[in-house]
């Protein structure tokens, strides 16, 4: 099956007991056991639920993995994956990962004795140099948030394999429509399904996928033991969103290209970050490992221009955190998503006060560009 067909017919595409083409919401916490001690397929809904399982098989198919796992949020998925490791283990993480991942690492996981080194995973020599005798994994995002930096997934996975390390990629920004890290040698993919996979800004969810049998067994154990599972209603809602991922991504891509071209020709814009920019550092790698460039664009206004005034002047594009929804969302990382990072470090990482991040939605071209234009006219 090709990708867009898989979105609709992948996983479990029909309810076996009724033939329902939309997998029903099995809102049951426990299941009748007809024979004592017979180990039935369904016993308790934290361990497994038929609606959640349909979603888990779907995401496994979409990421070319063998097993998928659904969690109450992307953060819960990331926590479960890091729980594969033990006190004293060392993990290399990308220096531009999601702010909540840094918080989880620094404020929670370090208290449990996990050790981390933060590196720019685009630089393969730095990655290799960070490997220690107790290193167990390399974790990163590509493209990153908000600067859309591109790491060569296959190259990092190759280094990891040579040192017997696991590679973990947060594939939230690219989605499986554009990029399949497992196919490039990665061991585990995680998603904040809250973003493009759900796609309608109406559900918080997380997913993890692997193609390694031992990791799958361990993740199933952790998912059940930690218990941060996705409920059947949200599993259903997420599956419903995923079915239109292909249709949505095609318009997301089209609109992102239009917005990019508009910003590129705007003399109030100093800098644009977009993986589809042929002049950007990571362009060749993005072209090699991604089927499309996604619809996240970050840009910097000329120095002295008022980012606050600009985003507050928008009438259609919502000033809000999050991304990947049908509606265009805009934010100022320095004040919103990345405010927890000290200004000095933020500036070192290239996140200036003038930087604006735009998640390009599915609105009509005239309205989208018209809204940007009238806001630019006000600054
Ligand atoms: C939003 C996000 C997360 C966290 O996911 P939640 O569903 O909000 O817990 C993790 N990684 C990336 C790249 C994200 O954008």
Short mmCIF file of C-alpha atoms and ligand atoms in Angstrom, two decimals:
data_model
loop_
_atom_site.label_atom_id
_atom_site.label_comp_id
_atom_site.label_asym_id
_atom_site.label_seq_id
_atom_site.Cartn_x
_atom_site.Cartn_y
_atom_site.Cartn_z
CA UNK A 1 0.00 0.00 0.00
CA UNK A 2 1.20 3.52 -0.78
CA UNK A 3 1.21 6.16 1.96
CA UNK A 4 -2.10 7.92 1.33
CA UNK A 5 -3.90 4.59 1.04
CA UNK A 6 -2.27 3.46 4.28
CA UNK A 7 -3.63 6.54 6.05
CA UNK A 8 -7.12 5.27 5.33
CA UNK A 9 -6.73 1.49 5.15
CA UNK A 10 -3.65 0.92 7.33
CA UNK A 11 -3.67 -0.60 10.81
CA UNK A 12 -7.03 -2.21 11.51
CA UNK A 13 -9.31 -0.69 8.90
CA UNK A 14 -12.54 -2.41 9.89
CA UNK A 15 -14.10 -3.50 13.17
CA UNK A 16 -13.99 -7.30 13.11
CA UNK A 17 -17.15 -7.86 15.15
CA UNK A 18 -19.50 -5.47 13.32
CA UNK A 19 -17.86 -4.49 10.05
CA UNK A 20 -18.01 -0.81 11.08
CA UNK A 21 -15.61 1.11 8.79
CA UNK A 22 -14.94 3.61 11.56
CA UNK A 23 -13.44 1.68 14.48
CA UNK A 24 -15.85 2.19 17.40
CA UNK A 25 -14.89 3.83 20.67
CA UNK A 26 -14.63 0.91 23.09
CA UNK A 27 -15.36 2.81 26.26
CA UNK A 28 -14.83 -0.10 28.62
CA UNK A 29 -12.24 -0.28 31.38
CA UNK A 30 -12.40 -4.05 31.76
CA UNK A 31 -13.38 -7.11 29.73
CA UNK A 32 -15.30 -10.26 30.66
CA UNK A 33 -13.03 -13.28 31.01
CA UNK A 34 -14.86 -16.43 29.99
CA UNK A 35 -12.32 -18.84 31.36
CA UNK A 36 -10.31 -18.36 34.54
CA UNK A 37 -6.60 -17.81 33.92
CA UNK A 38 -6.84 -18.22 30.13
CA UNK A 39 -4.97 -14.95 29.29
CA UNK A 40 -7.63 -13.36 27.09
CA UNK A 41 -6.74 -10.82 24.36
CA UNK A 42 -8.43 -8.00 26.29
CA UNK A 43 -8.40 -7.84 30.06
CA UNK A 44 -7.92 -4.30 31.39
CA UNK A 45 -7.95 -1.10 29.32
CA UNK A 46 -4.67 0.40 30.57
CA UNK A 47 -2.93 -2.72 29.24
CA UNK A 48 -4.87 -2.68 25.99
CA UNK A 49 -8.03 -1.27 24.45
CA UNK A 50 -9.34 -2.13 20.95
CA UNK A 51 -9.75 1.53 19.89
CA UNK A 52 -6.26 2.41 21.07
CA UNK A 53 -4.88 -0.69 19.41
CA UNK A 54 -6.33 0.34 16.05
CA UNK A 55 -4.52 3.69 16.37
CA UNK A 56 -1.31 1.97 17.47
CA UNK A 57 -1.33 -0.37 14.48
CA UNK A 58 -2.05 2.56 12.18
CA UNK A 59 0.90 4.66 13.34
CA UNK A 60 3.16 1.57 13.21
CA UNK A 61 2.16 1.14 9.54
CA UNK A 62 2.66 4.83 8.74
CA UNK A 63 6.15 4.92 10.25
CA UNK A 64 7.18 1.58 8.70
CA UNK A 65 7.54 0.13 12.18
CA UNK A 66 6.30 -3.09 13.72
CA UNK A 67 4.71 -1.70 16.90
CA UNK A 68 3.11 1.55 17.91
CA UNK A 69 2.17 2.89 21.33
CA UNK A 70 -0.28 5.66 22.18
CA UNK A 71 0.14 7.98 25.16
CA UNK A 72 -1.76 10.77 26.86
CA UNK A 73 0.57 13.40 25.31
CA UNK A 74 3.78 13.73 23.32
CA UNK A 75 5.56 14.44 26.59
CA UNK A 76 4.20 11.19 28.07
CA UNK A 77 5.48 9.28 25.02
CA UNK A 78 8.93 10.86 25.40
CA UNK A 79 8.93 10.08 29.13
CA UNK A 80 8.08 6.41 28.47
CA UNK A 81 10.86 6.16 25.87
CA UNK A 82 13.46 7.69 28.22
CA UNK A 83 12.27 5.22 30.87
CA UNK A 84 13.91 2.47 28.78
CA UNK A 85 17.17 3.71 30.35
CA UNK A 86 18.48 3.41 33.90
CA UNK A 87 20.31 5.47 36.46
CA UNK A 88 23.90 6.02 35.32
CA UNK A 89 23.07 5.75 31.61
CA UNK A 90 24.15 8.65 29.40
CA UNK A 91 22.08 10.04 26.53
CA UNK A 92 23.12 12.55 23.88
CA UNK A 93 20.34 15.00 23.00
CA UNK A 94 20.04 17.63 20.30
CA UNK A 95 20.56 21.26 21.40
CA UNK A 96 17.36 22.50 19.77
CA UNK A 97 14.77 20.02 21.07
CA UNK A 98 11.27 20.96 22.22
CA UNK A 99 11.33 23.08 25.40
CA UNK A 100 9.21 20.57 27.30
CA UNK A 101 11.72 17.85 26.47
CA UNK A 102 14.51 19.97 28.00
CA UNK A 103 12.33 20.50 31.07
CA UNK A 104 11.66 16.76 31.38
CA UNK A 105 15.37 16.03 31.02
CA UNK A 106 16.68 18.73 33.37
CA UNK A 107 14.01 18.86 36.05
CA UNK A 108 12.81 15.25 36.18
CA UNK A 109 15.03 12.62 34.53
CA UNK A 110 18.31 13.97 35.95
CA UNK A 111 16.84 13.47 39.44
CA UNK A 112 16.57 9.78 38.59
CA UNK A 113 20.26 9.55 37.68
CA UNK A 114 20.07 9.73 33.88
CA UNK A 115 22.94 11.74 32.40
CA UNK A 116 22.70 13.96 29.31
CA UNK A 117 25.00 15.82 26.95
CA UNK A 118 23.46 18.49 24.75
CA UNK A 119 25.02 18.77 21.29
CA UNK A 120 24.32 20.18 17.85
CA UNK A 121 23.44 16.91 16.10
CA UNK A 122 24.04 18.53 12.69
CA UNK A 123 27.74 18.32 13.50
CA UNK A 124 28.61 14.61 13.23
CA UNK A 125 32.07 15.02 14.74
CA UNK A 126 30.59 16.65 17.83
CA UNK A 127 28.07 13.82 18.13
CA UNK A 128 30.80 11.18 17.96
CA UNK A 129 33.00 13.11 20.39
CA UNK A 130 30.16 13.20 22.95
CA UNK A 131 29.96 9.40 23.16
CA UNK A 132 31.08 8.06 26.55
CA UNK A 133 31.48 4.48 27.84
CA UNK A 134 28.01 4.74 29.48
CA UNK A 135 26.25 6.34 26.48
CA UNK A 136 23.14 4.42 25.48
CA UNK A 137 21.27 6.61 23.01
CA UNK A 138 21.14 9.68 20.78
CA UNK A 139 17.90 11.70 20.80
CA UNK A 140 17.09 14.57 18.44
CA UNK A 141 14.53 16.39 16.31
CA UNK A 142 14.73 17.33 12.64
CA UNK A 143 13.54 19.83 11.54
CA UNK A 144 13.93 21.54 14.91
CA UNK A 145 11.76 24.08 16.67
CA UNK A 146 11.78 27.03 15.97
CA UNK A 147 14.85 27.33 13.73
CA UNK A 148 14.04 24.35 11.45
CA UNK A 149 17.59 23.00 11.62
CA UNK A 150 18.15 19.78 9.69
CA UNK A 151 20.16 16.83 11.00
CA UNK A 152 21.25 14.00 8.69
CA UNK A 153 19.23 11.15 10.23
CA UNK A 154 20.97 8.28 8.40
CA UNK A 155 24.43 9.63 9.27
CA UNK A 156 23.65 9.93 13.00
CA UNK A 157 22.00 6.49 13.04
CA UNK A 158 25.13 5.06 11.43
CA UNK A 159 27.36 6.52 14.16
CA UNK A 160 24.95 5.19 16.78
CA UNK A 161 24.96 1.68 15.31
CA UNK A 162 28.77 1.62 15.20
CA UNK A 163 28.78 2.31 18.97
CA UNK A 164 25.83 0.08 19.79
CA UNK A 165 23.59 3.02 20.76
CA UNK A 166 19.89 3.48 20.12
CA UNK A 167 18.74 6.38 17.96
CA UNK A 168 15.50 8.16 18.84
CA UNK A 169 13.91 10.84 16.65
CA UNK A 170 11.04 13.19 17.49
CA UNK A 171 9.27 13.28 14.11
CA UNK A 172 6.54 15.77 15.10
CA UNK A 173 7.48 18.56 12.69
CA UNK A 174 7.99 16.40 9.61
CA UNK A 175 5.21 13.83 10.19
CA UNK A 176 5.40 10.39 8.52
CA UNK A 177 3.99 12.07 5.38
CA UNK A 178 7.37 13.72 4.86
CA UNK A 179 9.89 11.58 6.68
CA UNK A 180 10.27 8.04 8.06
CA UNK A 181 13.22 7.92 10.47
CA UNK A 182 12.91 4.15 11.07
CA UNK A 183 13.61 3.54 7.39
CA UNK A 184 16.79 5.63 7.79
CA UNK A 185 18.15 3.42 10.58
CA UNK A 186 16.52 4.95 13.66
CA UNK A 187 15.24 2.63 16.44
CA UNK A 188 12.39 4.65 17.93
CA UNK A 189 10.23 7.47 16.57
CA UNK A 190 8.17 9.67 18.89
CA UNK A 191 5.41 12.13 18.05
CA UNK A 192 3.43 14.84 19.65
CA UNK A 193 0.28 13.76 17.82
CA UNK A 194 -1.27 16.95 19.22
CA UNK A 195 0.22 18.72 16.19
CA UNK A 196 -0.06 17.58 12.53
CA UNK A 197 -1.27 14.03 13.16
CA UNK A 198 -4.35 15.16 15.08
CA UNK A 199 -4.33 18.24 12.87
CA UNK A 200 -7.40 20.04 14.20
CA UNK A 201 -6.11 21.51 17.49
CA UNK A 202 -8.65 19.43 19.41
CA UNK A 203 -6.69 16.58 21.01
CA UNK A 204 -3.51 16.18 23.09
CA UNK A 205 -1.79 12.86 22.36
CA UNK A 206 1.58 11.18 21.91
CA UNK A 207 2.84 8.20 19.91
CA UNK A 208 5.96 6.04 19.83
CA UNK A 209 6.91 3.51 17.15
CA UNK A 210 9.72 0.99 16.84
CA UNK A 211 10.76 -1.83 14.55
CA UNK A 212 12.84 -3.60 17.18
CA UNK A 213 11.15 -6.50 18.92
CA UNK A 214 13.00 -6.14 22.22
CA UNK A 215 12.33 -2.39 22.41
CA UNK A 216 8.67 -3.05 21.58
CA UNK A 217 8.39 -5.55 24.42
CA UNK A 218 10.04 -3.10 26.85
CA UNK A 219 7.87 -0.18 25.70
CA UNK A 220 4.71 -2.24 26.11
CA UNK A 221 5.82 -3.05 29.65
CA UNK A 222 6.58 0.62 30.40
CA UNK A 223 3.35 1.87 28.82
CA UNK A 224 1.38 -0.46 31.06
CA UNK A 225 3.52 0.13 34.16
CA UNK A 226 3.72 3.94 33.98
CA UNK A 227 0.14 4.07 32.73
CA UNK A 228 0.10 7.35 30.79
CA UNK A 229 -2.06 5.79 28.06
CA UNK A 230 -4.34 7.52 25.58
CA UNK A 231 -8.04 6.98 26.28
CA UNK A 232 -10.38 5.43 23.70
CA UNK A 233 -12.21 8.70 22.84
CA UNK A 234 -8.97 10.55 22.12
CA UNK A 235 -7.62 7.51 20.25
CA UNK A 236 -10.66 7.63 17.99
CA UNK A 237 -10.39 11.38 17.47
CA UNK A 238 -6.71 11.09 16.61
CA UNK A 239 -7.38 8.30 14.09
CA UNK A 240 -10.02 10.46 12.50
CA UNK A 241 -7.48 13.27 12.18
CA UNK A 242 -4.77 11.01 10.76
CA UNK A 243 -7.01 9.81 7.92
CA UNK A 244 -6.80 13.26 6.29
CA UNK A 245 -3.09 13.85 6.97
CA UNK A 246 -2.19 13.48 3.29
CA UNK A 247 -4.94 15.78 2.07
CA UNK A 248 -4.03 18.37 4.70
CA UNK A 249 -0.27 18.18 4.13
CA UNK A 250 -0.65 18.87 0.42
CA UNK A 251 -2.40 22.18 1.17
CA UNK A 252 -0.07 22.92 4.10
CA UNK A 253 2.88 22.57 1.70
CA UNK A 254 1.28 24.70 -1.00
CA UNK A 255 0.42 27.49 1.43
CA UNK A 256 3.83 27.35 3.14
CA UNK A 257 5.52 27.85 -0.22
CA UNK A 258 3.28 30.86 -0.94
CA UNK A 259 4.02 32.39 2.48
CA UNK A 260 7.73 31.71 2.03
CA UNK A 261 7.77 33.45 -1.35
CA UNK A 262 5.84 36.38 0.12
CA UNK A 263 8.26 36.76 3.05
CA UNK A 264 11.27 36.29 0.78
CA UNK A 265 10.19 39.41 -1.17
CA UNK A 266 9.33 41.48 1.90
CA UNK A 267 11.89 44.13 2.86
CA UNK A 268 10.73 44.19 6.49
CA UNK A 269 11.92 40.59 6.92
CA UNK A 270 15.59 40.12 7.82
CA UNK A 271 15.84 36.33 7.85
CA UNK A 272 13.69 33.32 7.01
CA UNK A 273 14.03 29.80 8.34
CA UNK A 274 12.32 27.22 6.12
CA UNK A 275 13.75 23.81 5.13
CA UNK A 276 12.58 24.42 1.54
CA UNK A 277 14.84 27.47 1.19
CA UNK A 278 17.45 26.31 -1.38
CA UNK A 279 20.04 28.62 0.22
CA UNK A 280 19.64 27.18 3.73
CA UNK A 281 22.43 25.09 5.27
CA UNK A 282 20.39 21.91 5.60
CA UNK A 283 18.62 22.07 2.22
CA UNK A 284 20.48 19.19 0.54
CA UNK A 285 19.97 16.91 3.53
CA UNK A 286 16.31 17.92 3.80
CA UNK A 287 15.88 17.10 0.11
CA UNK A 288 17.52 13.73 0.60
CA UNK A 289 15.54 12.58 3.65
CA UNK A 290 12.21 14.42 3.39
CA UNK A 291 9.48 14.08 0.78
CA UNK A 292 8.22 17.60 1.53
CA UNK A 293 9.47 20.53 3.59
CA UNK A 294 6.56 20.85 5.99
CA UNK A 295 4.67 24.03 6.78
CA UNK A 296 6.59 25.60 9.62
CA UNK A 297 8.30 28.90 8.81
CA UNK A 298 10.19 31.10 11.23
CA UNK A 299 11.30 34.61 10.35
CA UNK A 300 12.98 37.59 11.86
CA UNK A 301 11.74 41.13 11.41
CA UNK A 302 14.33 43.79 10.72
CA UNK A 303 15.98 45.00 13.90
CA UNK A 304 13.86 47.55 15.73
CA UNK A 305 10.58 46.45 14.15
CA UNK A 306 7.93 45.59 16.73
CA UNK A 307 7.22 41.83 16.77
CA UNK A 308 4.53 42.34 19.44
CA UNK A 309 2.67 44.89 17.34
CA UNK A 310 2.97 42.66 14.27
CA UNK A 311 1.49 39.51 15.82
CA UNK A 312 -1.20 41.47 17.68
CA UNK A 313 -2.25 43.14 14.41
CA UNK A 314 -3.10 39.83 12.75
CA UNK A 315 -6.83 39.28 12.47
CA UNK A 316 -7.10 35.79 10.98
CA UNK A 317 -3.89 34.08 12.01
CA UNK A 318 -4.22 33.08 15.67
CA UNK A 319 -1.62 34.22 18.17
CA UNK A 320 -1.23 30.92 20.01
CA UNK A 321 1.22 28.21 21.02
CA UNK A 322 1.12 24.80 19.31
CA UNK A 323 1.30 24.09 15.58
CA UNK A 324 0.19 21.73 12.87
CA UNK A 325 -3.50 22.59 12.99
CA UNK A 326 -5.78 23.47 10.09
CA UNK A 327 -5.75 27.09 11.31
CA UNK A 328 -2.63 29.20 10.91
CA UNK A 329 -0.96 29.81 14.27
CA UNK A 330 1.71 32.38 15.02
CA UNK A 331 3.89 32.94 18.07
CA UNK A 332 6.95 34.74 19.35
CA UNK A 333 9.28 32.03 20.78
CA UNK A 334 11.23 34.47 23.02
CA UNK A 335 8.04 35.42 24.85
CA UNK A 336 5.98 32.23 24.49
CA UNK A 337 7.27 28.71 23.74
CA UNK A 338 10.92 29.40 24.57
CA UNK A 339 10.51 31.95 27.38
CA UNK A 340 11.85 29.47 29.95
CA UNK A 341 15.28 29.50 28.29
CA UNK A 342 17.50 32.30 29.71
CA UNK A 343 17.78 35.19 27.19
CA UNK A 344 21.56 34.84 26.87
CA UNK A 345 21.35 31.15 25.89
CA UNK A 346 18.39 31.86 23.66
CA UNK A 347 20.35 34.49 21.76
CA UNK A 348 23.35 32.14 21.51
CA UNK A 349 21.01 29.60 19.90
CA UNK A 350 19.75 32.16 17.40
CA UNK A 351 16.34 32.79 18.95
CA UNK A 352 16.18 36.58 18.89
CA UNK A 353 13.43 38.80 20.32
CA UNK A 354 12.33 39.58 16.74
CA UNK A 355 11.93 35.91 15.76
CA UNK A 356 8.40 34.86 14.83
CA UNK A 357 7.24 31.27 14.24
CA UNK A 358 4.37 30.61 11.88
CA UNK A 359 2.50 27.34 11.47
CA UNK A 360 0.90 27.77 8.06
CA UNK A 361 -2.67 26.46 7.97
CA UNK A 362 -5.15 25.63 5.25
CA UNK A 363 -6.81 29.02 4.67
CA UNK A 364 -7.19 30.49 1.19
CA UNK A 365 -4.17 32.25 -0.25
CA UNK A 366 -5.82 35.69 -0.47
CA UNK A 367 -6.89 35.65 3.17
CA UNK A 368 -3.62 34.29 4.50
CA UNK A 369 -1.35 36.66 2.57
CA UNK A 370 -3.84 39.51 3.00
CA UNK A 371 -3.69 39.15 6.77
CA UNK A 372 0.11 39.11 6.79
CA UNK A 373 0.20 42.13 4.48
CA UNK A 374 -2.12 44.29 6.59
CA UNK A 375 -0.09 43.43 9.74
CA UNK A 376 3.18 44.29 7.97
CA UNK A 377 1.64 47.63 6.92
CA UNK A 378 1.08 48.45 10.61
CA UNK A 379 4.77 48.14 11.59
C1 LIG B 1 4.46 19.77 21.25
C2 LIG B 1 5.70 18.98 21.11
C3 LIG B 1 6.06 18.00 22.04
C4 LIG B 1 5.25 17.73 23.29
O1 LIG B 1 4.04 17.16 22.97
P1 LIG B 1 2.69 17.34 23.87
O2 LIG B 1 1.69 16.57 23.11
O3 LIG B 1 2.42 18.80 23.95
O4 LIG B 1 3.01 16.76 25.21
C5 LIG B 1 7.19 17.26 21.80
N1 LIG B 1 7.97 17.49 20.71
C6 LIG B 1 7.67 18.44 19.81
C7 LIG B 1 8.56 18.65 18.64
C8 LIG B 1 6.53 19.22 19.98
O5 LIG B 1 6.25 20.18 19.08
#
